[in-house]
PDB file of C-alpha atoms in Angstrom:
ATOM      1  CA  MET A 172     -10.322 -13.254 -13.782  1.00  0.00           C
ATOM      2  CA  ALA A 173      -9.311 -13.388 -10.130  1.00  0.00           C
ATOM      3  CA  ASN A 174      -9.478 -11.313  -7.629  1.00  0.00           C
ATOM      4  CA  PRO A 175      -6.627  -8.204  -7.565  1.00  0.00           C
ATOM      5  CA  ARG A 176      -4.292  -8.402  -5.116  1.00  0.00           C
ATOM      6  CA  ALA A 177      -2.652  -6.044  -3.140  1.00  0.00           C
ATOM      7  CA  PHE A 178       0.277  -5.406  -0.971  1.00  0.00           C
ATOM      8  CA  ILE A 179      -0.515  -3.134   1.991  1.00  0.00           C
ATOM      9  CA  SER A 180       2.221  -0.727   3.130  1.00  0.00           C
ATOM     10  CA  PHE A 181       2.550   1.494   6.277  1.00  0.00           C
ATOM     11  CA  ASP A 182       4.080   2.291   8.927  1.00  0.00           C
ATOM     12  CA  PHE A 183       5.106  -0.958  11.612  1.00  0.00           C
ATOM     13  CA  ASP A 184       5.737   1.253  14.446  1.00  0.00           C
ATOM     14  CA  ASN A 185       2.613   4.274  14.225  1.00  0.00           C
ATOM     15  CA  ASN A 186      -0.395   2.594  12.014  1.00  0.00           C
ATOM     16  CA  SER A 187      -0.457  -0.894  12.680  1.00  0.00           C
ATOM     17  CA  GLY A 188      -3.490  -0.904  14.356  1.00  0.00           C
ATOM     18  CA  GLN A 189      -5.335   0.913  11.263  1.00  0.00           C
ATOM     19  CA  LYS A 190      -3.762  -1.607   8.775  1.00  0.00           C
ATOM     20  CA  LEU A 191      -5.467  -4.170  10.805  1.00  0.00           C
ATOM     21  CA  TYR A 192      -8.854  -1.677  10.495  1.00  0.00           C
ATOM     22  CA  PHE A 193      -8.522  -1.506   6.762  1.00  0.00           C
ATOM     23  CA  VAL A 194      -7.814  -5.596   6.150  1.00  0.00           C
ATOM     24  CA  GLY A 195     -10.844  -6.043   8.602  1.00  0.00           C
ATOM     25  CA  GLN A 196     -13.458  -2.983   6.530  1.00  0.00           C
ATOM     26  CA  SER A 197     -12.102  -4.068   3.225  1.00  0.00           C
ATOM     27  CA  LYS A 198     -13.758  -7.623   3.497  1.00  0.00           C
ATOM     28  CA  ASN A 199     -17.166  -5.555   2.997  1.00  0.00           C
ATOM     29  CA  SER A 200     -15.505  -3.120  -0.459  1.00  0.00           C
ATOM     30  CA  LYS A 201     -17.551  -3.010  -2.440  1.00  0.00           C
ATOM     31  CA  THR A 202     -14.195  -4.088  -5.189  1.00  0.00           C
ATOM     32  CA  PRO A 203     -13.116  -7.668  -4.167  1.00  0.00           C
ATOM     33  CA  PHE A 204      -9.887  -7.524  -3.576  1.00  0.00           C
ATOM     34  CA  ASN A 205      -7.118 -10.325  -1.567  1.00  0.00           C
ATOM     35  CA  ILE A 206      -4.870  -8.221   0.651  1.00  0.00           C
ATOM     36  CA  GLU A 207      -1.674 -10.093   0.850  1.00  0.00           C
ATOM     37  CA  ASP A 208      -0.132  -9.560   4.961  1.00  0.00           C
ATOM     38  CA  TRP A 209       3.019 -10.221   3.811  1.00  0.00           C
ATOM     39  CA  SER A 210       5.350  -7.635   5.862  1.00  0.00           C
ATOM     40  CA  SER A 211       8.105  -9.397   7.575  1.00  0.00           C
ATOM     41  CA  LYS A 212       7.461 -10.755  11.028  1.00  0.00           C
ATOM     42  CA  THR A 213      10.424 -10.470  12.224  1.00  0.00           C
ATOM     43  CA  HIS A 214      13.603  -8.953  11.938  1.00  0.00           C
ATOM     44  CA  LEU A 215      15.776  -9.327   8.654  1.00  0.00           C
ATOM     45  CA  PRO A 216      19.145  -7.951   7.944  1.00  0.00           C
ATOM     46  CA  GLN A 217      18.137  -5.285   4.798  1.00  0.00           C
ATOM     47  CA  LYS A 218      19.756  -7.294   2.048  1.00  0.00           C
ATOM     48  CA  GLU A 219      17.503 -10.309   3.004  1.00  0.00           C
ATOM     49  CA  TRP A 220      14.198  -8.123   3.925  1.00  0.00           C
ATOM     50  CA  GLU A 221      14.524  -6.387   0.147  1.00  0.00           C
ATOM     51  CA  LYS A 222      14.985  -9.632  -1.632  1.00  0.00           C
ATOM     52  CA  LEU A 223      11.574 -11.000   0.432  1.00  0.00           C
ATOM     53  CA  ILE A 224       9.684  -7.964  -0.527  1.00  0.00           C
ATOM     54  CA  HIS A 225      11.038  -7.609  -3.690  1.00  0.00           C
ATOM     55  CA  GLY A 226       9.306 -11.229  -4.560  1.00  0.00           C
ATOM     56  CA  LYS A 227       6.028 -10.072  -2.793  1.00  0.00           C
ATOM     57  CA  ILE A 228       5.646  -6.794  -4.170  1.00  0.00           C
ATOM     58  CA  ASN A 229       5.766  -8.646  -7.721  1.00  0.00           C
ATOM     59  CA  ASN A 230       3.315 -10.971  -7.235  1.00  0.00           C
ATOM     60  CA  CYS A 231       0.675  -8.004  -6.562  1.00  0.00           C
ATOM     61  CA  ASN A 232      -1.574  -5.910  -8.724  1.00  0.00           C
ATOM     62  CA  MET A 233      -0.962  -2.887  -6.775  1.00  0.00           C
ATOM     63  CA  LEU A 234       0.304  -1.382  -3.403  1.00  0.00           C
ATOM     64  CA  ILE A 235      -1.283   0.613  -1.396  1.00  0.00           C
ATOM     65  CA  VAL A 236       0.069   2.709   1.102  1.00  0.00           C
ATOM     66  CA  LEU A 237      -1.545   3.556   3.988  1.00  0.00           C
ATOM     67  CA  VAL A 238      -0.437   7.251   4.930  1.00  0.00           C
ATOM     68  CA  GLY A 239      -0.069   8.324   8.519  1.00  0.00           C
ATOM     69  CA  LYS A 240       1.177  11.441  10.320  1.00  0.00           C
ATOM     70  CA  SER A 241       4.915  10.046  10.858  1.00  0.00           C
ATOM     71  CA  MET A 242       5.345   8.783   7.020  1.00  0.00           C
ATOM     72  CA  SER A 243       8.705  10.686   7.342  1.00  0.00           C
ATOM     73  CA  THR A 244      10.272   8.366   9.163  1.00  0.00           C
ATOM     74  CA  ALA A 245       9.030   4.799   7.511  1.00  0.00           C
ATOM     75  CA  THR A 246      11.934   4.595   5.381  1.00  0.00           C
ATOM     76  CA  GLY A 247      10.812   1.428   4.608  1.00  0.00           C
ATOM     77  CA  VAL A 248       7.457   2.517   3.292  1.00  0.00           C
ATOM     78  CA  ALA A 249       9.606   4.606   0.665  1.00  0.00           C
ATOM     79  CA  LYS A 250      11.616   1.290  -0.016  1.00  0.00           C
ATOM     80  CA  GLU A 251       8.546  -0.746  -0.589  1.00  0.00           C
ATOM     81  CA  ILE A 252       6.757   1.977  -3.413  1.00  0.00           C
ATOM     82  CA  SER A 253      10.660   1.956  -5.160  1.00  0.00           C
ATOM     83  CA  PHE A 254       9.966  -2.149  -5.300  1.00  0.00           C
ATOM     84  CA  ALA A 255       6.611  -1.446  -6.694  1.00  0.00           C
ATOM     85  CA  LYS A 256       7.839   1.080  -9.704  1.00  0.00           C
ATOM     86  CA  GLU A 257      10.819  -1.397 -10.092  1.00  0.00           C
ATOM     87  CA  HIS A 258       8.150  -4.213 -10.882  1.00  0.00           C
ATOM     88  CA  ASN A 259       5.874  -1.336 -12.887  1.00  0.00           C
ATOM     89  CA  VAL A 260       3.284  -2.767 -10.095  1.00  0.00           C
ATOM     90  CA  PRO A 261       0.363   0.780  -9.682  1.00  0.00           C
ATOM     91  CA  VAL A 262       0.970   2.372  -6.434  1.00  0.00           C
ATOM     92  CA  PHE A 263      -2.084   5.014  -4.426  1.00  0.00           C
ATOM     93  CA  GLY A 264      -2.392   6.027  -1.213  1.00  0.00           C
ATOM     94  CA  VAL A 265      -5.288   6.164   1.999  1.00  0.00           C
ATOM     95  CA  TYR A 266      -5.083   8.936   4.475  1.00  0.00           C
ATOM     96  CA  VAL A 267      -5.111   7.259   7.698  1.00  0.00           C
ATOM     97  CA  ASP A 268      -4.750   8.413  11.201  1.00  0.00           C
ATOM     98  CA  GLY A 269      -5.335  11.920  10.935  1.00  0.00           C
ATOM     99  CA  ALA A 270      -3.241  12.477   7.936  1.00  0.00           C
ATOM    100  CA  SER A 271      -4.940  14.660   5.481  1.00  0.00           C
ATOM    101  CA  THR A 272      -3.799  16.693   2.404  1.00  0.00           C
ATOM    102  CA  SER A 273      -1.312  18.416   4.410  1.00  0.00           C
ATOM    103  CA  SER A 274       0.317  15.276   5.807  1.00  0.00           C
ATOM    104  CA  ASN A 275       4.099  14.861   4.685  1.00  0.00           C
ATOM    105  CA  LEU A 276       3.902  12.189   2.069  1.00  0.00           C
ATOM    106  CA  PRO A 277       6.353   8.845   1.705  1.00  0.00           C
ATOM    107  CA  THR A 278       9.004   9.421  -0.661  1.00  0.00           C
ATOM    108  CA  GLY A 279       7.474   8.286  -4.734  1.00  0.00           C
ATOM    109  CA  LEU A 280       3.685   8.067  -3.562  1.00  0.00           C
ATOM    110  CA  GLN A 281       2.205  11.189  -5.881  1.00  0.00           C
ATOM    111  CA  ARG A 282      -0.498  13.604  -3.729  1.00  0.00           C
ATOM    112  CA  ASN A 283      -2.740  13.618  -6.439  1.00  0.00           C
ATOM    113  CA  ARG A 284      -2.855   9.517  -6.137  1.00  0.00           C
ATOM    114  CA  THR A 285      -3.545   9.809  -2.476  1.00  0.00           C
ATOM    115  CA  ILE A 286      -7.188   9.642  -0.909  1.00  0.00           C
ATOM    116  CA  ALA A 287      -9.417   9.467   1.663  1.00  0.00           C
ATOM    117  CA  TRP A 288     -10.303   5.910   3.372  1.00  0.00           C
ATOM    118  CA  ASP A 289     -13.598   6.187   1.870  1.00  0.00           C
ATOM    119  CA  TRP A 290     -14.424   3.268   0.302  1.00  0.00           C
ATOM    120  CA  ALA A 291     -16.309   4.044  -2.724  1.00  0.00           C
ATOM    121  CA  LYS A 292     -12.828   5.954  -3.204  1.00  0.00           C
ATOM    122  CA  ILE A 293     -10.854   3.064  -2.885  1.00  0.00           C
ATOM    123  CA  ALA A 294     -12.905   0.660  -5.005  1.00  0.00           C
ATOM    124  CA  ALA A 295     -12.274   3.495  -7.601  1.00  0.00           C
ATOM    125  CA  ALA A 296      -8.383   3.356  -7.376  1.00  0.00           C
ATOM    126  CA  ILE A 297      -8.493  -0.385  -7.102  1.00  0.00           C
ATOM    127  CA  ASP A 298     -10.343  -0.197 -10.447  1.00  0.00           C
ATOM    128  CA  GLN A 299      -8.453   1.899 -12.004  1.00  0.00           C
ATOM    129  CA  CYS A 300      -4.778  -0.101 -10.844  1.00  0.00           C
ATOM    130  CA  MET A 301      -5.894  -2.567 -12.740  1.00  0.00           C
ATOM    131  CA  THR A 302      -5.741  -0.943 -15.743  1.00  0.00           C
ATOM    132  CA  GLU A 303      -2.638   0.664 -15.126  1.00  0.00           C
ATOM    133  CA  GLY A 304       1.315  -0.692 -15.059  1.00  0.00           C
ATOM    134  CA  LYS A 305       1.777  -4.424 -15.276  1.00  0.00           C
ATOM    135  CA  ASN A 306      -2.200  -4.794 -14.965  1.00  0.00           C
ATOM    136  CA  LYS A 307      -2.591  -3.428 -18.916  1.00  0.00           C
TER     137      LYS A 307
END
């Protein structure tokens, strides 16, 4: 079976650095998975962006949300979570940049599906996602 494919959702304005670290460290994860860096590289009209991201998320096995301290202003993250739910793509979050259990979560992400940046926990969450939603 091919490695699971993960779409990474993050606050572009505030957590791009954490996304780069996460992707780099993922290469050493105990659970092999492929991260798809499919964030839009250019500004697109809203409808065009939505169509593009819908398709990219639908081609993944899971959506991993990097939860930073400024999630209340990250409207694109909330939209990506809703797109994942439309396509039955499992979602979980990872706290980054000093965010914690008291931090705001983006709309649609459950607190009990959000974990610390710990690769053993992330590997377990990936394994769980591969038994849920469209991956059953």
